[in-house]
Coordinates of N, CA, C and O and ligand atoms in Angstrom, one line a residue:
M1 N -0.6 -23.6 6.6 CA 0.4 -22.8 5.7 C -0.4 -21.5 5.3 O -1.5 -21.8 4.8
S2 N 0.2 -20.3 5.4 CA -0.6 -19.2 5.0 C -0.5 -19.1 3.5 O 0.4 -19.7 2.9
G3 N -1.5 -18.2 2.9 CA -1.5 -18.2 1.5 C -0.2 -17.2 1.1 O 0.5 -16.6 1.5
K4 N -0.1 -17.2 -0.3 CA 1.0 -16.6 -1.0 C 0.6 -15.3 -1.7 O 1.5 -14.6 -2.1
L5 N -0.7 -14.8 -1.5 CA -0.9 -13.5 -1.9 C -1.6 -12.6 -1.0 O -2.2 -12.9 -0.1
T6 N -1.2 -11.2 -1.2 CA -1.8 -10.3 -0.3 C -2.2 -9.1 -1.4 O -1.7 -9.1 -2.6
F7 N -3.0 -8.0 -0.9 CA -3.4 -7.0 -1.8 C -3.0 -5.7 -1.1 O -3.1 -5.5 0.2
T8 N -2.5 -4.7 -1.9 CA -2.1 -3.6 -1.3 C -2.7 -2.3 -2.0 O -2.9 -2.5 -3.3
M9 N -2.8 -1.2 -1.5 CA -3.2 0.1 -2.1 C -2.2 1.1 -1.7 O -2.0 1.2 -0.5
I10 N -1.4 1.8 -2.6 CA -0.7 3.0 -2.2 C -1.8 4.2 -2.3 O -2.5 4.2 -3.4
K11 N -2.0 4.9 -1.2 CA -3.1 5.7 -0.9 C -2.7 7.1 -1.4 O -1.6 7.3 -1.9
P12 N -3.7 7.9 -1.7 CA -3.7 9.1 -2.4 C -2.5 10.1 -1.7 O -1.7 10.8 -2.6
D13 N -2.2 10.0 -0.4 CA -1.1 10.9 0.1 C 0.1 10.4 -0.5 O 1.0 11.5 -1.0
A14 N 0.4 9.2 -0.4 CA 1.7 8.8 -1.1 C 1.9 8.9 -2.5 O 2.9 9.3 -3.0
V15 N 0.9 8.8 -3.2 CA 0.8 9.0 -4.7 C 1.1 10.6 -4.9 O 2.0 10.8 -5.7
A16 N 0.3 11.3 -4.2 CA 0.5 12.9 -4.5 C 1.8 13.3 -4.1 O 2.3 14.3 -4.6
N17 N 2.4 12.7 -3.2 CA 3.8 13.2 -2.6 C 4.9 12.5 -3.5 O 6.2 12.9 -3.1
G18 N 4.6 11.9 -4.4 CA 5.6 11.3 -5.3 C 6.5 10.1 -4.9 O 7.5 9.9 -5.2
N19 N 5.8 9.5 -3.9 CA 6.4 8.3 -3.3 C 6.2 7.0 -3.8 O 6.5 5.9 -3.4
T20 N 5.3 7.0 -5.0 CA 4.9 5.6 -5.7 C 6.2 4.8 -5.9 O 6.2 3.6 -5.5
G21 N 6.9 5.3 -6.6 CA 8.1 4.6 -7.1 C 8.9 4.0 -6.0 O 9.4 2.7 -6.1
K22 N 9.3 4.8 -4.9 CA 10.2 4.5 -3.8 C 9.3 3.3 -3.0 O 10.0 2.3 -2.5
I23 N 7.9 3.4 -3.0 CA 7.4 2.5 -2.1 C 7.4 1.1 -3.0 O 7.5 0.0 -2.5
I24 N 7.1 1.1 -4.2 CA 7.1 -0.1 -5.1 C 8.6 -0.7 -4.9 O 8.6 -1.9 -4.8
D25 N 9.6 0.1 -5.1 CA 11.0 -0.4 -4.9 C 11.2 -1.2 -3.5 O 11.7 -2.1 -3.4
H26 N 10.7 -0.5 -2.5 CA 10.7 -1.1 -1.2 C 10.1 -2.4 -1.1 O 10.5 -3.4 -0.5
I27 N 8.8 -2.6 -1.7 CA 8.0 -3.7 -1.5 C 8.8 -4.8 -2.4 O 9.1 -6.0 -1.9
I28 N 9.3 -4.5 -3.6 CA 10.2 -5.5 -4.3 C 11.3 -5.9 -3.6 O 11.7 -7.2 -3.6
G29 N 12.0 -5.1 -3.0 CA 13.3 -5.3 -2.3 C 13.0 -6.1 -1.1 O 13.9 -6.8 -0.5
K30 N 11.9 -6.3 -0.6 CA 11.4 -7.1 0.5 C 10.9 -8.5 0.1 O 10.5 -9.3 0.9
G31 N 11.2 -8.7 -1.3 CA 10.9 -10.1 -1.7 C 9.4 -10.3 -2.3 O 9.1 -11.6 -2.5
F32 N 8.6 -9.3 -2.5 CA 7.3 -9.6 -3.1 C 7.4 -9.3 -4.6 O 8.1 -8.5 -5.1
K33 N 6.7 -10.1 -5.2 CA 6.5 -10.1 -6.7 C 5.1 -9.4 -7.0 O 4.2 -9.7 -6.4
M34 N 5.2 -8.4 -7.9 CA 3.9 -7.8 -8.4 C 3.2 -8.6 -9.3 O 3.7 -8.7 -10.4
V35 N 2.2 -9.3 -9.0 CA 1.5 -10.1 -10.0 C 0.3 -9.4 -10.7 O -0.3 -9.8 -11.6
A36 N 0.0 -8.1 -10.1 CA -1.0 -7.3 -10.9 C -0.8 -6.0 -10.4 O -0.7 -5.7 -9.1
M37 N -1.1 -4.8 -11.2 CA -0.9 -3.5 -10.6 C -1.7 -2.6 -11.5 O -1.9 -2.7 -12.6
K38 N -2.3 -1.6 -10.8 CA -3.2 -0.7 -11.6 C -3.3 0.7 -10.8 O -3.5 0.9 -9.7
Y39 N -3.1 1.7 -11.7 CA -3.2 3.1 -11.2 C -4.5 3.6 -11.6 O -5.0 3.6 -12.7
T40 N -5.2 4.1 -10.5 CA -6.7 4.3 -10.7 C -7.2 5.2 -9.7 O -6.4 5.8 -8.9
R41 N -8.5 5.5 -9.8 CA -9.1 6.5 -8.8 C -10.5 5.9 -8.3 O -11.1 5.2 -9.0
L42 N -10.7 6.0 -6.9 CA -11.8 5.2 -6.4 C -13.0 6.3 -6.5 O -12.8 7.5 -6.2
S43 N -14.2 5.8 -6.8 CA -15.4 6.6 -6.6 C -15.7 6.4 -5.1 O -15.4 5.6 -4.4
A44 N -16.7 7.4 -4.6 CA -17.0 7.3 -3.0 C -17.8 6.0 -3.0 O -17.7 5.3 -1.9
E45 N -18.5 5.4 -3.9 CA -19.3 4.2 -3.7 C -18.3 3.0 -3.6 O -18.5 2.3 -2.6
K46 N -17.4 3.1 -4.3 CA -16.4 2.0 -4.4 C -15.5 1.9 -2.9 O -15.3 0.8 -2.5
A47 N -15.2 3.2 -2.7 CA -14.2 3.3 -1.5 C -15.2 3.0 -0.3 O -14.7 2.2 0.7
G48 N -16.4 3.3 -0.3 CA -17.4 2.8 0.9 C -17.5 1.2 0.9 O -17.5 0.8 1.9
E49 N -17.6 0.6 -0.2 CA -17.7 -0.8 -0.3 C -16.4 -1.4 0.3 O -16.5 -2.3 0.9
F50 N -15.3 -0.8 -0.3 CA -14.0 -1.6 0.2 C -13.9 -1.5 1.5 O -13.4 -2.3 2.2
Y51 N -14.3 -0.5 2.3 CA -14.1 -0.2 3.7 C -15.4 -0.5 4.5 O -15.5 0.1 5.7
A52 N -16.2 -1.2 3.9 CA -17.6 -1.4 4.4 C -17.5 -2.0 5.9 O -18.4 -1.6 6.8
V53 N -16.5 -2.6 6.2 CA -16.3 -3.1 7.6 C -16.1 -2.0 8.6 O -16.4 -2.2 9.9
H54 N -15.7 -0.9 8.2 CA -15.7 0.3 9.0 C -16.8 1.2 9.1 O -16.7 2.3 9.5
R55 N -17.8 0.8 8.4 CA -19.0 1.8 8.1 C -19.4 2.4 9.4 O -20.0 3.5 9.5
E56 N -19.4 1.8 10.6 CA -20.0 2.2 11.7 C -18.9 3.0 12.5 O -19.3 3.6 13.7
R57 N -17.7 3.1 12.1 CA -16.7 3.6 12.9 C -16.7 5.3 12.7 O -17.2 5.6 11.6
P58 N -16.3 6.0 13.8 CA -16.5 7.5 13.5 C -15.5 8.1 12.4 O -15.9 9.1 11.9
F59 N -14.6 7.3 12.1 CA -13.7 7.8 11.1 C -13.9 7.6 9.7 O -13.4 7.9 8.7
F60 N -15.2 6.8 9.5 CA -15.5 6.2 8.1 C -15.6 7.3 7.0 O -15.1 7.1 5.9
K61 N -16.3 8.4 7.3 CA -16.6 9.4 6.4 C -15.3 10.0 5.9 O -14.9 10.4 4.7
D62 N -14.5 10.5 6.9 CA -13.2 10.9 6.5 C -12.2 10.0 5.9 O -11.5 10.5 4.8
L63 N -12.3 8.7 6.1 CA -11.7 7.7 5.4 C -12.1 7.6 3.8 O -11.2 7.7 3.1
V64 N -13.3 7.7 3.6 CA -13.9 7.6 2.2 C -13.4 9.0 1.5 O -12.9 9.0 0.5
D65 N -13.6 10.0 2.2 CA -13.2 11.2 1.8 C -11.8 11.4 1.1 O -11.4 11.9 0.1
F66 N -10.9 10.9 2.2 CA -9.5 10.9 1.9 C -9.2 9.9 0.7 O -8.4 10.3 -0.3
M67 N -9.8 8.7 0.7 CA -9.4 7.6 -0.3 C -9.9 8.0 -1.7 O -9.3 7.5 -2.8
I68 N -10.9 9.1 -1.8 CA -11.3 9.6 -3.2 C -10.6 10.9 -3.5 O -10.9 11.4 -4.5
S69 N -9.7 11.4 -2.7 CA -9.2 12.6 -2.9 C -8.2 12.8 -4.0 O -7.7 13.8 -4.4
G70 N -7.7 11.5 -4.5 CA -6.8 11.6 -5.5 C -6.4 10.0 -6.0 O -7.0 9.1 -5.4
P71 N -5.8 9.9 -7.1 CA -5.3 8.6 -7.6 C -4.7 7.6 -6.5 O -4.0 8.2 -5.6
I72 N -4.8 6.4 -6.8 CA -4.3 5.4 -5.8 C -3.5 4.2 -6.8 O -3.8 4.2 -8.0
V73 N -2.7 3.5 -6.2 CA -2.2 2.2 -7.1 C -2.6 0.9 -6.4 O -2.3 1.0 -5.0
A74 N -3.4 0.3 -6.9 CA -3.8 -1.1 -6.4 C -2.9 -2.1 -6.9 O -2.5 -2.0 -8.1
A75 N -2.6 -3.1 -6.1 CA -1.6 -4.2 -6.6 C -1.8 -5.5 -5.8 O -2.3 -5.5 -4.6
V76 N -1.7 -6.6 -6.5 CA -1.6 -7.8 -5.8 C -0.2 -8.4 -5.8 O 0.6 -8.3 -6.8
L77 N 0.2 -8.9 -4.5 CA 1.5 -9.2 -4.3 C 1.7 -10.7 -3.9 O 0.9 -11.2 -3.2
E78 N 2.8 -11.3 -4.4 CA 3.0 -12.6 -4.1 C 4.2 -12.9 -3.3 O 5.3 -12.3 -3.6
K79 N 4.2 -13.6 -2.3 CA 5.4 -14.1 -1.6 C 4.8 -15.3 -0.6 O 3.7 -15.3 -0.2
D80 N 5.7 -16.1 -0.1 CA 5.2 -17.0 0.9 C 4.8 -16.2 2.2 O 5.5 -15.1 2.5
N81 N 3.8 -16.7 2.8 CA 3.3 -15.9 4.1 C 2.9 -14.5 3.8 O 3.3 -13.6 4.7
A82 N 2.4 -14.1 2.6 CA 2.4 -12.8 2.2 C 1.5 -11.8 3.1 O 2.1 -10.7 3.4
V83 N 0.4 -12.2 3.7 CA -0.4 -11.3 4.4 C 0.4 -10.8 5.5 O 0.5 -9.7 5.9
S84 N 1.0 -11.7 6.4 CA 1.6 -11.4 7.5 C 3.0 -10.6 7.2 O 3.3 -9.7 8.0
D85 N 3.8 -11.1 6.3 CA 5.0 -10.5 6.0 C 4.8 -9.1 5.6 O 5.5 -8.1 5.8
F86 N 3.7 -8.9 4.7 CA 3.6 -7.6 4.1 C 3.0 -6.6 5.4 O 3.5 -5.3 5.1
R87 N 2.5 -7.0 6.3 CA 2.0 -6.3 7.3 C 3.2 -5.9 8.2 O 3.2 -4.7 8.6
D88 N 4.1 -6.7 8.2 CA 5.3 -6.3 9.0 C 6.1 -5.1 8.1 O 6.8 -4.2 8.7
V89 N 6.1 -5.2 6.8 CA 6.8 -4.4 5.9 C 6.1 -3.0 5.9 O 6.9 -2.0 6.0
I90 N 4.8 -2.8 6.1 CA 4.1 -1.6 6.2 C 4.2 -1.0 7.6 O 4.1 0.3 7.6
G91 N 4.1 -1.8 8.7 CA 4.1 -1.2 9.9 C 2.6 -0.9 10.4 O 1.7 -1.1 9.7
A92 N 2.7 -0.4 11.7 CA 1.4 -0.2 12.3 C 0.6 1.0 11.6 O 1.1 1.8 11.0
T93 N -0.8 0.8 11.7 CA -1.8 1.8 11.1 C -1.3 3.2 11.4 O -1.5 4.1 10.6
D94 N -1.2 3.4 12.7 CA -0.8 4.8 13.0 C 0.7 4.9 12.9 O 1.6 4.3 13.6
P95 N 1.2 5.7 11.9 CA 2.7 5.9 11.6 C 3.5 6.3 12.8 O 4.7 5.8 12.9
S96 N 2.9 6.9 13.8 CA 3.7 7.3 15.0 C 4.1 6.1 15.8 O 5.0 6.1 16.6
K97 N 3.3 5.0 15.5 CA 3.7 3.7 16.2 C 4.3 2.8 15.3 O 4.6 1.7 15.7
A98 N 4.6 3.2 14.0 CA 5.1 2.2 13.2 C 6.7 1.9 13.2 O 7.5 3.0 13.6
E99 N 7.2 0.8 13.3 CA 8.6 0.6 13.5 C 9.6 1.3 12.6 O 9.0 1.5 11.3
A100 N 10.8 1.6 13.0 CA 11.6 2.5 12.0 C 11.8 1.5 10.8 O 12.0 0.3 10.9
G101 N 11.9 2.1 9.6 CA 12.1 1.4 8.5 C 11.0 0.8 7.7 O 11.0 0.4 6.5
T102 N 9.7 0.7 8.3 CA 8.6 0.3 7.7 C 8.2 1.5 6.8 O 8.4 2.6 7.0
I103 N 7.2 1.0 5.8 CA 6.7 1.9 4.8 C 5.9 3.3 5.5 O 6.0 4.3 5.1
R104 N 5.1 2.8 6.5 CA 4.3 3.9 7.1 C 5.3 4.8 8.0 O 5.0 6.1 8.0
N105 N 6.3 4.1 8.6 CA 7.3 5.1 9.3 C 8.0 6.0 8.3 O 8.3 7.2 8.7
L106 N 8.3 5.4 7.1 CA 9.1 6.4 6.2 C 8.1 7.4 5.5 O 8.7 8.3 5.0
Y107 N 7.0 6.9 5.2 CA 6.2 7.8 4.3 C 4.8 8.3 4.6 O 4.2 9.1 3.9
A108 N 4.3 7.8 5.8 CA 3.2 8.2 6.2 C 3.1 9.5 7.2 O 4.1 9.5 7.9
K109 N 2.0 10.3 7.2 CA 1.9 11.5 8.0 C 1.0 11.2 9.2 O 1.4 12.1 10.3
S110 N 0.0 10.5 9.0 CA -1.0 10.5 10.1 C -1.8 9.0 9.9 O -1.6 8.4 8.9
I111 N -2.7 8.9 10.9 CA -3.4 7.7 10.8 C -4.4 7.6 9.6 O -4.8 6.6 9.2
D112 N -4.9 8.8 9.3 CA -5.7 8.9 8.0 C -4.8 8.7 6.8 O -5.2 8.0 5.9
A113 N -3.9 9.7 6.7 CA -3.0 9.6 5.6 C -1.8 8.7 5.9 O -0.6 9.2 6.1
N114 N -2.0 7.5 5.8 CA -1.0 6.5 6.1 C -0.4 5.7 5.1 O 0.0 4.6 5.4
A115 N -0.4 6.2 4.0 CA 0.4 5.9 2.7 C -0.1 4.5 2.2 O 0.2 4.4 0.9
I116 N -0.4 3.6 2.9 CA -0.6 2.4 2.2 C -1.5 1.4 2.9 O -1.7 1.6 4.2
H117 N -2.1 0.7 2.2 CA -3.2 -0.4 2.8 C -2.4 -1.8 2.6 O -1.8 -2.2 1.6
G118 N -2.7 -2.7 3.6 CA -2.4 -4.1 3.5 C -3.5 -5.1 3.9 O -4.0 -4.7 4.9
S119 N -3.8 -6.1 3.2 CA -5.0 -6.9 3.7 C -4.6 -7.6 5.1 O -3.4 -7.8 5.4
D120 N -5.7 -7.7 5.9 CA -5.4 -8.4 7.2 C -5.6 -9.8 7.2 O -5.4 -10.4 8.3
S121 N -6.0 -10.6 6.2 CA -6.2 -12.0 6.1 C -6.3 -12.5 4.8 O -6.4 -11.7 3.9
D122 N -6.0 -13.7 4.6 CA -6.0 -14.4 3.4 C -7.4 -14.2 2.7 O -7.5 -13.9 1.5
E123 N -8.3 -14.3 3.4 CA -9.8 -14.2 2.8 C -9.9 -12.7 2.5 O -10.5 -12.5 1.4
N124 N -9.5 -11.7 3.2 CA -9.8 -10.4 2.8 C -8.8 -10.0 1.6 O -9.2 -9.2 0.7
A125 N -7.7 -10.7 1.6 CA -6.8 -10.4 0.4 C -7.5 -10.7 -0.9 O -7.4 -10.0 -1.7
A126 N -8.2 -11.9 -0.8 CA -8.9 -12.5 -2.0 C -9.9 -11.5 -2.4 O -10.4 -11.1 -3.5
I127 N -10.8 -11.2 -1.4 CA -11.9 -10.1 -1.6 C -11.4 -8.9 -2.2 O -11.9 -8.4 -3.2
E128 N -10.4 -8.2 -1.6 CA -10.0 -7.0 -1.8 C -9.3 -6.9 -3.5 O -9.4 -6.0 -4.1
A129 N -8.6 -7.9 -3.6 CA -7.9 -8.2 -5.0 C -9.0 -8.1 -6.1 O -8.9 -7.6 -7.1
S130 N -10.2 -8.9 -5.7 CA -11.1 -9.1 -6.8 C -11.7 -7.8 -6.9 O -12.6 -7.6 -7.9
F131 N -11.8 -6.8 -6.0 CA -12.3 -5.5 -6.2 C -11.7 -4.8 -7.4 O -12.4 -3.9 -8.0
F132 N -10.5 -5.0 -7.6 CA -9.8 -4.4 -8.7 C -9.3 -5.1 -9.9 O -9.1 -4.6 -10.9
F133 N -9.1 -6.6 -9.8 CA -8.7 -7.3 -10.8 C -9.6 -8.6 -10.9 O -9.9 -9.1 -10.0
N134 N -9.6 -9.0 -12.2 CA -10.3 -10.4 -12.5 C -9.1 -11.3 -12.7 O -8.0 -10.8 -12.9
A135 N -9.6 -12.4 -12.6 CA -8.4 -13.5 -12.6 C -7.5 -13.4 -13.9 O -6.2 -13.8 -13.6
F136 N -7.9 -13.0 -15.0 CA -7.2 -12.9 -16.2 C -6.2 -11.8 -16.1 O -5.3 -11.8 -16.9
E137 N -6.3 -10.8 -15.3 CA -5.4 -9.8 -15.2 C -4.3 -10.1 -14.3 O -3.3 -9.3 -14.1
R138 N -4.3 -11.2 -13.7 CA -3.1 -11.7 -12.8 C -2.1 -12.6 -13.3 O -2.5 -13.3 -14.1
F139 N -0.9 -12.3 -13.1 CA 0.1 -13.1 -13.7 C 0.9 -14.0 -12.8 O 0.9 -13.7 -11.7
Ligands
LIG1 P1 -6.2 0.7 6.4 O1 -5.3 -0.2 6.8 O2 -6.2 1.1 5.1 O3 -7.7 0.2 7.1 C1 -8.6 1.3 7.4 C2 -8.2 2.7 7.6 O4 -8.8 3.5 8.4 C3 -6.6 2.6 8.2 O5 -5.9 2.1 7.4 C4 -6.5 4.1 8.5 O6 -5.9 4.9 7.4 C5 -8.1 4.6 8.6 N1 -8.3 5.1 10.1 C6 -8.5 6.3 10.5 N2 -8.6 6.4 11.9 C7 -8.6 5.2 12.4 C8 -8.5 4.5 13.5 N3 -8.8 5.3 14.8 N4 -8.3 3.2 13.6 C9 -8.2 2.4 12.6 N5 -8.0 3.0 11.4 C10 -8.1 4.3 11.1

């Protein structure tokens, strides 16, 4: 049985474009409960740590520069089968390949500015959530 929690970040493009509210509504409408949420800004150091798994990829510097370009919204979401169901809700990493009606299809412009992040495993969901929230901040 998969876990009940996943982690998400609404990225700087979606926040800057005024899509935060619509995206939160979309997520709740798909049956996810927000158990923690924070409007914040990443430092270069923190963005680099968050995406450390991509450190050797050619897009790493652009990814970090983009993620620190403006505020983000970090959240922990609860639902049965949370990680996999949420990845279905956000759609493919490249918005041109994201299915109609997914968050990236609706709100993302490019593979870099792709509106939203979703954890890819239960293990990473726990690691990523702990980046932004301690146990007492979760409800
Ligand atoms: P995200 O799911 O947040 O995880 C890593 C991010 O790197 C990804 O979304 C994309 O926004 C970004 N990225 C940029 N170029 C690529 C690429 N070629 N492949 C995968 N991710 C990429």
